[in-house]
Amino acid sequence: MRQILIGGAWPYANGSLHIGHIAGLLPGDVLARYHRAIGDKVYFVSGSDCHGTPIAIRAKQENKTPQEVSDFYHREFAECFERLGFSYDAYIKTSANEHKDFVKDFHRKLYESPFVYEKEVPQAYCESCKTFLADRFVLGKCPKCGSDTRGDQCDSCGAVLEPETLIEPKCAVCGKIIGFKKSTHLYIAISKLQSELEALVESHSEWRKNAIAFTKRYINEGLRDRALTRDLEWGISVPKEGYENKTIYIWAENVLGYLSASRGAVGENANAFSKLWGEDAKHYYVHGKDNIPFHTIILPALLLGNGEAWHLPDQIVSSEYLTLEGRKISTSQNYAIWVKDLLDNYEADSIRYFFIANGPEKKDAINEIFDFIRNANKFFDTEQPWTTRNTNKNACDNTLYQCVQIIANLAVLLSPFLPFSSEKVLKWLNLSNQWKKQHVESGSLLPEVEILFHRIDKKVIEAETEKLKAIL
Ligand SMILES: [Zn+2]
Ligand SMILES: [Zn+2]
């Protein structure tokens, strides 16, 4: 039996899910359901990304603990995914002990490798907030072009910056002028892994085009070593002496969630875990395009650095950005459609169909099926069983028999895309969703059936469009 890992990206737990998240993640559920139907052993895993500065800052502002803030959104995410029919085998959170323990073991081994070294660096520190600041929480003027900029990158001239080079550096939280303190951190020498990472992208022409293009660009620009640790209280403690007041940088632990979540999903069987992360498995990573470098550079660098011959990514399913009425979604401007609002007003399968059929990448696997459905409808209309019922009983029986066989097989074909409606139809016809030709015996009786999809009134669509316009 083939072992399949499908890793869905980890939404950051400091705000509600919007439709951009779902558009990027839904292909993962379709893949998981398809592989299960054809008989593969599937582990579809993901979770909520709970650590890092933005959650710590939000908690401070709301007078809550970071745990409270992230738990709140974690519960909301889990509920939305369940209502949308996401068939995760494990959906965990990075603040869970199973994840933290796994990450610490993984890092302990990583630190022994020749790819990890210590370095003393200046760190932005705000006296008034009594905290070290991540690069993008430093604001000031760009040393290259003079525009207002964040500490990591200047959006005006595109320069990659070090926060200590900014003119008049300020704290993004309180607005006061900040200072810099020396601090020692662990670094991973991603630059030393350049040839392995290059070989990985070169040997995977099946990755989405955007994933190949982005990854090659990063490599060509020269890979930079990255800090594995940071001065922040909220996070996973560093399993090394002398690092007691530091935590593991969020990017160096959240991607390891694919390992910790699948470790939990296989249960007590350590052998099954090795098999899932061994040579013969197949691994898919499903996410929006802004997550590409984390899955094609960072995760492989950590896996290679750890040295346990972990399976590297096979397929990168990275979606383009979803737009709303031609504009990019912006959560800071509240220009978004929230998943929980959609679920309160529409059926889950209607929402799924919309994203699969209208997503940034049109899915040919579903358009062909719907061409076939249109032909089947034509057949039904042409044969007019409601007329032949009185004039030619044999012809009527034959038409209905053919249509029922078509519906039975469509229900199986569509089950990865529209699981709720497919399940209803298969139940009415007394069939399973096994990936094989379906046959309904003539003379079978139907139980009471219901309408599968309700037509959405034009007025509802107009009202939704008005709501969006009102935000602009
Ligand atoms: Zn600039
Ligand atoms: Zn401050």
mmCIF file of C-alpha atoms in Angstrom, residues 79-217:
data_model
loop_
_atom_site.group_PDB
_atom_site.id
_atom_site.type_symbol
_atom_site.label_atom_id
_atom_site.label_comp_id
_atom_site.label_asym_id
_atom_site.label_seq_id
_atom_site.Cartn_x
_atom_site.Cartn_y
_atom_site.Cartn_z
ATOM 1 C CA GLU A 79 -14.483 24.173 13.488
ATOM 2 C CA CYS A 80 -14.400 25.881 10.058
ATOM 3 C CA PHE A 81 -12.329 23.067 8.544
ATOM 4 C CA GLU A 82 -14.697 20.465 9.959
ATOM 5 C CA ARG A 83 -17.797 22.230 8.629
ATOM 6 C CA LEU A 84 -16.153 22.529 5.189
ATOM 7 C CA GLY A 85 -15.520 18.774 5.173
ATOM 8 C CA PHE A 86 -11.698 18.896 5.438
ATOM 9 C CA SER A 87 -10.783 15.278 6.177
ATOM 10 C CA TYR A 88 -7.589 15.877 8.188
ATOM 11 C CA ASP A 89 -6.135 12.790 9.850
ATOM 12 C CA ALA A 90 -4.556 15.165 12.350
ATOM 13 C CA TYR A 91 -5.141 18.882 12.890
ATOM 14 C CA ILE A 92 -2.962 19.985 15.801
ATOM 15 C CA LYS A 93 -1.528 23.263 17.143
ATOM 16 C CA THR A 94 2.136 24.215 17.465
ATOM 17 C CA SER A 95 1.615 25.040 21.150
ATOM 18 C CA ALA A 96 0.686 21.373 21.839
ATOM 19 C CA ASN A 97 3.196 19.297 23.825
ATOM 20 C CA GLU A 98 3.356 16.589 21.119
ATOM 21 C CA HIS A 99 4.686 19.233 18.703
ATOM 22 C CA LYS A 100 7.001 20.970 21.186
ATOM 23 C CA ASP A 101 8.623 17.691 22.315
ATOM 24 C CA PHE A 102 9.134 16.529 18.739
ATOM 25 C CA VAL A 103 10.677 19.863 17.712
ATOM 26 C CA LYS A 104 13.077 19.879 20.673
ATOM 27 C CA ASP A 105 14.336 16.373 19.843
ATOM 28 C CA PHE A 106 14.701 17.344 16.194
ATOM 29 C CA HIS A 107 16.631 20.533 17.022
ATOM 30 C CA ARG A 108 18.942 18.791 19.529
ATOM 31 C CA LYS A 109 20.110 16.533 16.686
ATOM 32 C CA LEU A 110 20.270 19.468 14.257
ATOM 33 C CA TYR A 111 22.609 21.446 16.572
ATOM 34 C CA GLU A 112 25.156 18.591 16.421
ATOM 35 C CA SER A 113 25.366 18.918 12.629
ATOM 36 C CA PRO A 114 28.097 20.874 10.792
ATOM 37 C CA PHE A 115 25.358 23.210 9.490
ATOM 38 C CA VAL A 116 24.623 24.998 12.780
ATOM 39 C CA TYR A 117 26.837 27.696 14.342
ATOM 40 C CA GLU A 118 26.654 30.458 16.970
ATOM 41 C CA LYS A 119 26.880 34.167 16.176
ATOM 42 C CA GLU A 120 26.602 37.380 18.205
ATOM 43 C CA VAL A 121 24.325 39.940 16.540
ATOM 44 C CA PRO A 122 22.721 43.298 17.423
ATOM 45 C CA GLN A 123 19.020 42.841 18.238
ATOM 46 C CA ALA A 124 16.452 45.622 18.217
ATOM 47 C CA TYR A 125 15.225 46.261 21.775
ATOM 48 C CA CYS A 126 12.426 48.558 22.935
ATOM 49 C CA GLU A 127 13.033 49.890 26.481
ATOM 50 C CA SER A 128 9.454 51.087 26.788
ATOM 51 C CA CYS A 129 7.863 47.731 25.718
ATOM 52 C CA LYS A 130 10.648 45.821 27.548
ATOM 53 C CA THR A 131 11.020 43.457 24.608
ATOM 54 C CA PHE A 132 13.267 42.480 21.711
ATOM 55 C CA LEU A 133 11.627 43.230 18.364
ATOM 56 C CA ALA A 134 11.441 41.107 15.234
ATOM 57 C CA ASP A 135 12.918 42.878 12.166
ATOM 58 C CA ARG A 136 9.562 43.802 10.700
ATOM 59 C CA PHE A 137 8.500 45.429 13.975
ATOM 60 C CA VAL A 138 11.208 48.035 13.527
ATOM 61 C CA LEU A 139 10.109 51.120 11.546
ATOM 62 C CA GLY A 140 12.286 53.924 10.201
ATOM 63 C CA LYS A 141 13.710 55.487 7.052
ATOM 64 C CA CYS A 142 15.432 53.382 4.392
ATOM 65 C CA PRO A 143 19.237 54.000 4.326
ATOM 66 C CA LYS A 144 19.202 53.503 0.537
ATOM 67 C CA CYS A 145 16.244 55.628 -0.655
ATOM 68 C CA GLY A 146 14.988 57.529 2.405
ATOM 69 C CA SER A 147 11.399 56.210 2.235
ATOM 70 C CA ASP A 148 9.510 55.023 5.326
ATOM 71 C CA THR A 149 10.228 51.311 5.698
ATOM 72 C CA ARG A 150 10.077 48.226 7.906
ATOM 73 C CA GLY A 151 13.279 46.728 9.287
ATOM 74 C CA ASP A 152 13.382 43.677 7.036
ATOM 75 C CA GLN A 153 12.754 45.064 3.566
ATOM 76 C CA CYS A 154 12.028 48.405 1.873
ATOM 77 C CA ASP A 155 8.850 48.210 -0.221
ATOM 78 C CA SER A 156 9.812 51.384 -2.133
ATOM 79 C CA CYS A 157 13.222 50.374 -3.499
ATOM 80 C CA GLY A 158 13.113 46.634 -2.764
ATOM 81 C CA ALA A 159 16.347 46.643 -0.707
ATOM 82 C CA VAL A 160 16.767 43.807 1.812
ATOM 83 C CA LEU A 161 17.666 45.575 5.074
ATOM 84 C CA GLU A 162 19.215 44.939 8.486
ATOM 85 C CA PRO A 163 17.155 46.846 11.089
ATOM 86 C CA GLU A 164 20.248 48.463 12.679
ATOM 87 C CA THR A 165 20.928 50.324 9.377
ATOM 88 C CA LEU A 166 17.572 52.172 9.459
ATOM 89 C CA ILE A 167 17.584 55.946 10.047
ATOM 90 C CA GLU A 168 15.731 56.819 13.308
ATOM 91 C CA PRO A 169 14.587 53.261 14.078
ATOM 92 C CA LYS A 170 11.306 53.161 16.047
ATOM 93 C CA CYS A 171 9.220 50.466 17.713
ATOM 94 C CA ALA A 172 6.188 49.501 15.573
ATOM 95 C CA VAL A 173 4.155 48.797 18.712
ATOM 96 C CA CYS A 174 4.646 51.948 20.838
ATOM 97 C CA GLY A 175 6.313 54.323 18.340
ATOM 98 C CA LYS A 176 9.305 55.173 20.626
ATOM 99 C CA ILE A 177 12.936 55.293 19.423
ATOM 100 C CA ILE A 178 14.633 51.942 20.038
ATOM 101 C CA GLY A 179 18.144 50.733 20.829
ATOM 102 C CA PHE A 180 20.147 47.618 19.961
ATOM 103 C CA LYS A 181 21.507 44.969 22.339
ATOM 104 C CA LYS A 182 24.055 42.265 21.538
ATOM 105 C CA SER A 183 22.665 38.765 21.677
ATOM 106 C CA THR A 184 24.043 35.324 20.745
ATOM 107 C CA HIS A 185 21.991 33.074 18.474
ATOM 108 C CA LEU A 186 22.171 29.778 16.656
ATOM 109 C CA TYR A 187 22.286 29.974 12.869
ATOM 110 C CA ILE A 188 21.697 27.377 10.180
ATOM 111 C CA ALA A 189 24.114 27.575 7.242
ATOM 112 C CA ILE A 190 21.574 27.318 4.451
ATOM 113 C CA SER A 191 24.293 28.648 2.113
ATOM 114 C CA LYS A 192 26.210 25.367 2.611
ATOM 115 C CA LEU A 193 23.141 23.399 1.429
ATOM 116 C CA GLN A 194 22.878 25.328 -1.838
ATOM 117 C CA SER A 195 23.822 22.433 -4.143
ATOM 118 C CA GLU A 196 21.406 19.982 -2.453
ATOM 119 C CA LEU A 197 18.563 22.522 -2.646
ATOM 120 C CA GLU A 198 19.396 23.259 -6.265
ATOM 121 C CA ALA A 199 19.324 19.535 -7.082
ATOM 122 C CA LEU A 200 15.918 19.257 -5.385
ATOM 123 C CA VAL A 201 14.232 21.894 -7.545
ATOM 124 C CA GLU A 202 16.024 20.699 -10.716
ATOM 125 C CA SER A 203 14.730 17.145 -10.216
ATOM 126 C CA HIS A 204 11.075 18.154 -9.677
ATOM 127 C CA SER A 205 9.603 19.491 -12.920
ATOM 128 C CA GLU A 206 6.159 18.443 -11.603
ATOM 129 C CA TRP A 207 6.091 21.267 -8.996
ATOM 130 C CA ARG A 208 3.742 24.100 -9.839
ATOM 131 C CA LYS A 209 5.408 26.572 -12.213
ATOM 132 C CA ASN A 210 5.325 29.379 -9.617
ATOM 133 C CA ALA A 211 7.121 27.122 -7.091
ATOM 134 C CA ILE A 212 9.926 26.317 -9.547
ATOM 135 C CA ALA A 213 10.309 29.974 -10.589
ATOM 136 C CA PHE A 214 10.332 31.367 -7.011
ATOM 137 C CA THR A 215 12.737 28.731 -5.731
ATOM 138 C CA LYS A 216 15.216 29.211 -8.565
ATOM 139 C CA ARG A 217 15.101 32.964 -8.010
#
